[in-house]
CSV table of C-alpha atoms in Angstrom, one decimal:
chain,number,residue,atom,x,y,z
A,1124,MET,CA,2.5,6.4,14.7
A,1125,GLY,CA,3.0,7.5,11.2
A,1126,THR,CA,6.3,9.2,10.7
A,1127,HIS,CA,6.0,8.8,6.9
A,1128,HIS,CA,7.8,11.1,4.5
A,1129,HIS,CA,5.0,11.2,2.1
A,1130,ASP,CA,2.3,13.1,3.8
A,1131,ALA,CA,1.0,14.8,0.7
A,1132,PRO,CA,0.6,13.6,-2.8
A,1133,ALA,CA,3.7,14.3,-5.0
A,1134,THR,CA,3.6,17.1,-7.5
A,1135,PRO,CA,4.6,16.5,-11.0
A,1136,ASP,CA,7.8,18.6,-10.3
A,1137,GLU,CA,8.7,16.4,-7.3
A,1138,LEU,CA,8.2,13.3,-9.6
A,1139,ALA,CA,10.5,14.9,-12.3
A,1140,ALA,CA,13.1,15.9,-9.7
A,1141,ARG,CA,13.3,12.4,-8.1
A,1142,LEU,CA,13.5,10.8,-11.5
A,1143,ARG,CA,16.3,13.1,-12.5
A,1144,GLU,CA,18.3,12.3,-9.2
A,1145,ARG,CA,18.2,8.7,-10.3
A,1146,GLY,CA,19.2,9.5,-13.9
A,1147,LEU,CA,15.8,8.4,-15.1
A,1148,ARG,CA,13.6,10.2,-17.6
A,1149,ASN,CA,10.3,11.8,-16.7
A,1150,THR,CA,8.1,10.1,-19.3
A,1151,PRO,CA,4.4,11.0,-19.9
A,1152,GLN,CA,3.6,7.3,-19.2
A,1153,ARG,CA,5.1,7.5,-15.8
A,1154,ALA,CA,3.1,10.6,-14.8
A,1155,ARG,CA,-0.1,9.0,-16.2
A,1156,VAL,CA,0.5,5.7,-14.3
A,1157,LEU,CA,0.9,7.6,-11.1
A,1158,ALA,CA,-2.1,9.7,-11.7
A,1159,ALA,CA,-4.1,6.6,-12.4
A,1160,VAL,CA,-3.0,5.1,-9.1
A,1161,ARG,CA,-4.2,8.2,-7.3
A,1162,VAL,CA,-7.5,8.1,-8.9
A,1163,LEU,CA,-8.1,4.3,-8.5
A,1164,GLY,CA,-6.9,4.0,-4.9
A,1165,HIS,CA,-6.3,0.2,-5.1
A,1166,ALA,CA,-5.6,-1.2,-8.5
A,1167,THR,CA,-3.8,-4.0,-10.0
A,1168,PRO,CA,-1.4,-3.3,-13.0
A,1169,GLU,CA,-4.1,-4.6,-15.4
A,1170,GLN,CA,-6.7,-2.3,-14.0
A,1171,ILE,CA,-4.3,0.7,-14.2
A,1172,SER,CA,-3.4,-0.3,-17.9
A,1173,GLU,CA,-7.1,-0.4,-18.6
A,1174,SER,CA,-7.5,3.2,-17.2
A,1175,VAL,CA,-4.6,4.6,-19.2
A,1176,PRO,CA,-5.2,4.3,-22.9
A,1177,GLY,CA,-2.2,3.6,-25.1
A,1178,VAL,CA,-0.1,2.3,-22.2
A,1179,ASP,CA,0.2,-1.5,-22.2
A,1180,VAL,CA,0.5,-3.6,-19.1
A,1181,THR,CA,4.2,-4.3,-19.5
A,1182,THR,CA,4.9,-0.6,-19.4
A,1183,VAL,CA,2.6,-0.2,-16.4
A,1184,TYR,CA,4.5,-2.9,-14.5
A,1185,ARG,CA,7.9,-1.3,-15.3
A,1186,ASN,CA,6.7,2.2,-14.3
A,1187,LEU,CA,5.1,0.9,-11.0
A,1188,GLU,CA,8.4,-0.6,-10.1
A,1189,VAL,CA,10.2,2.7,-10.6
A,1190,LEU,CA,7.4,4.6,-8.8
A,1191,GLU,CA,7.7,2.3,-5.9
A,1192,GLU,CA,11.4,2.5,-5.7
A,1193,LEU,CA,11.1,6.3,-5.7
A,1194,GLY,CA,8.5,6.1,-2.8
A,1195,PHE,CA,5.4,7.4,-4.8
A,1196,VAL,CA,3.4,4.0,-4.7
A,1197,LYS,CA,3.1,1.0,-2.4
A,1198,HIS,CA,1.9,-2.5,-3.2
A,1199,THR,CA,0.1,-5.1,-1.2
A,1200,HIS,CA,-1.4,-8.4,-1.7
A,1201,LEU,CA,-5.1,-8.6,-1.2
A,1202,GLY,CA,-5.4,-12.2,-2.0
A,1203,HIS,CA,-4.2,-14.6,-4.8
A,1204,GLY,CA,-3.2,-12.9,-8.0
A,1205,ALA,CA,-1.6,-9.6,-8.9
A,1206,ALA,CA,-0.5,-7.0,-6.4
A,1207,SER,CA,-2.6,-4.0,-5.7
A,1208,TYR,CA,-1.0,-0.6,-5.9
A,1209,ARG,CA,-2.0,2.6,-4.0
A,1210,PRO,CA,-0.5,6.0,-3.4
A,1211,ALA,CA,2.4,5.9,-0.8
A,1212,GLU,CA,0.8,8.5,1.4
A,1213,ASP,CA,-2.4,6.4,1.6
A,1214,ASP,CA,-1.4,4.6,4.9
A,1215,HIS,CA,-3.9,2.0,6.0
A,1216,ILE,CA,-4.3,-1.7,6.5
A,1217,HIS,CA,-6.6,-3.9,4.6
A,1218,VAL,CA,-9.4,-6.2,5.7
A,1219,VAL,CA,-10.5,-8.5,2.9
A,1220,CYS,CA,-13.7,-10.8,2.8
A,1221,HIS,CA,-12.8,-14.4,1.6
A,1222,THR,CA,-16.4,-14.7,0.4
A,1223,CYS,CA,-17.3,-11.7,-1.6
A,1224,GLY,CA,-14.0,-10.2,-2.1
A,1225,ALA,CA,-14.8,-6.8,-0.5
A,1226,VAL,CA,-11.8,-4.8,0.6
A,1227,VAL,CA,-12.1,-2.4,3.5
A,1228,ASP,CA,-9.4,0.2,4.5
A,1229,ALA,CA,-8.9,0.2,8.2
A,1230,PRO,CA,-6.8,2.6,10.3
A,1231,PRO,CA,-3.1,1.5,10.6
A,1232,ASP,CA,-3.2,2.0,14.4
A,1233,LEU,CA,-5.4,-1.1,14.8
A,1234,VAL,CA,-2.3,-3.1,14.6
A,1235,ASP,CA,-0.1,-0.9,16.9
A,1236,ALA,CA,-0.4,-3.4,19.8
A,1237,LEU,CA,0.6,-6.3,17.7
A,1238,ALA,CA,3.5,-4.4,16.1
A,1239,GLN,CA,4.8,-3.2,19.5
A,1240,ARG,CA,4.5,-6.7,21.0
A,1241,LEU,CA,6.3,-8.3,18.0
A,1242,ARG,CA,9.1,-5.8,18.3
A,1243,ALA,CA,9.5,-6.2,22.1
A,1244,GLU,CA,9.3,-10.0,22.1
A,1245,ARG,CA,11.0,-10.9,18.9
A,1246,GLY,CA,12.8,-7.9,17.5
A,1247,PHE,CA,10.4,-8.1,14.5
A,1248,VAL,CA,9.5,-4.8,12.8
A,1249,LEU,CA,6.1,-5.1,11.1
A,1250,ASP,CA,5.5,-3.6,7.7
A,1251,ARG,CA,2.0,-2.2,7.9
A,1252,SER,CA,1.8,-1.4,4.2
A,1253,HIS,CA,1.7,-5.1,3.5
A,1254,PHE,CA,-0.6,-5.9,6.4
A,1255,THR,CA,-3.8,-7.6,5.2
A,1256,VAL,CA,-6.4,-9.4,7.4
A,1257,PHE,CA,-8.7,-12.0,5.8
A,1258,GLY,CA,-12.1,-13.0,7.1
A,1259,SER,CA,-15.8,-12.4,6.5
A,1260,CYS,CA,-17.5,-9.1,6.1
A,1261,ALA,CA,-20.6,-8.5,8.3
A,1262,GLU,CA,-23.1,-9.4,5.5
A,1263,CYS,CA,-21.3,-12.7,4.5
A,1264,ALA,CA,-20.8,-13.6,8.2
A,1265,ALA,CA,-24.5,-13.1,8.8
A,1266,ASP,CA,-25.3,-15.3,5.8
A,1267,ASP,CA,-23.0,-18.1,7.2
A,1268,VAL,CA,-24.6,-18.2,10.6
A,1269,PRO,CA,-27.7,-20.4,10.6
A,1270,GLY,CA,-30.8,-18.7,12.1
A,1271,GLU,CA,-29.0,-15.3,12.4
A,1272,GLN,CA,-31.2,-13.6,9.8
A,1273,THR,CA,-34.5,-14.6,11.7
A,1274,THR,CA,-35.4,-13.6,15.2
A,1275,PRO,CA,-36.5,-16.5,17.3
A,1276,ALA,CA,-40.1,-16.2,18.4
A,1277,GLY,CA,-41.1,-15.8,22.0
A,1278,ARG,CA,-37.6,-14.9,23.4
């Protein structure tokens, strides 16, 4: 069950207040990077930088680090390469197709039984924000199974 302290998107005032608490400045770049993450949903720092004119990728990386420390964004790895960032309140797991790269958001409670068993048997606490499942989407799986696209005659 989600006992998450970020149920609603943070307001600009909340961002400013949390930055002040840490002795950090509220820069326009930070607000723009956070806004881009909210619009894009899942995005690499490079994609965020492309969507925020005038903010280079190094600045995006630095700001994402601060925003994650403050609890406004989360990152996950959806394969090889750069991490993907999303708003912290966007609680879901990821299902990624190895073949076409499609990313599907799935409800986090799909892994509740696994999380409970890991905790009971091993004392391990699962971090669902980093939970990604890899496999084949329905379309790619159908393409991989010989004869699946045609119906056998006379059966």
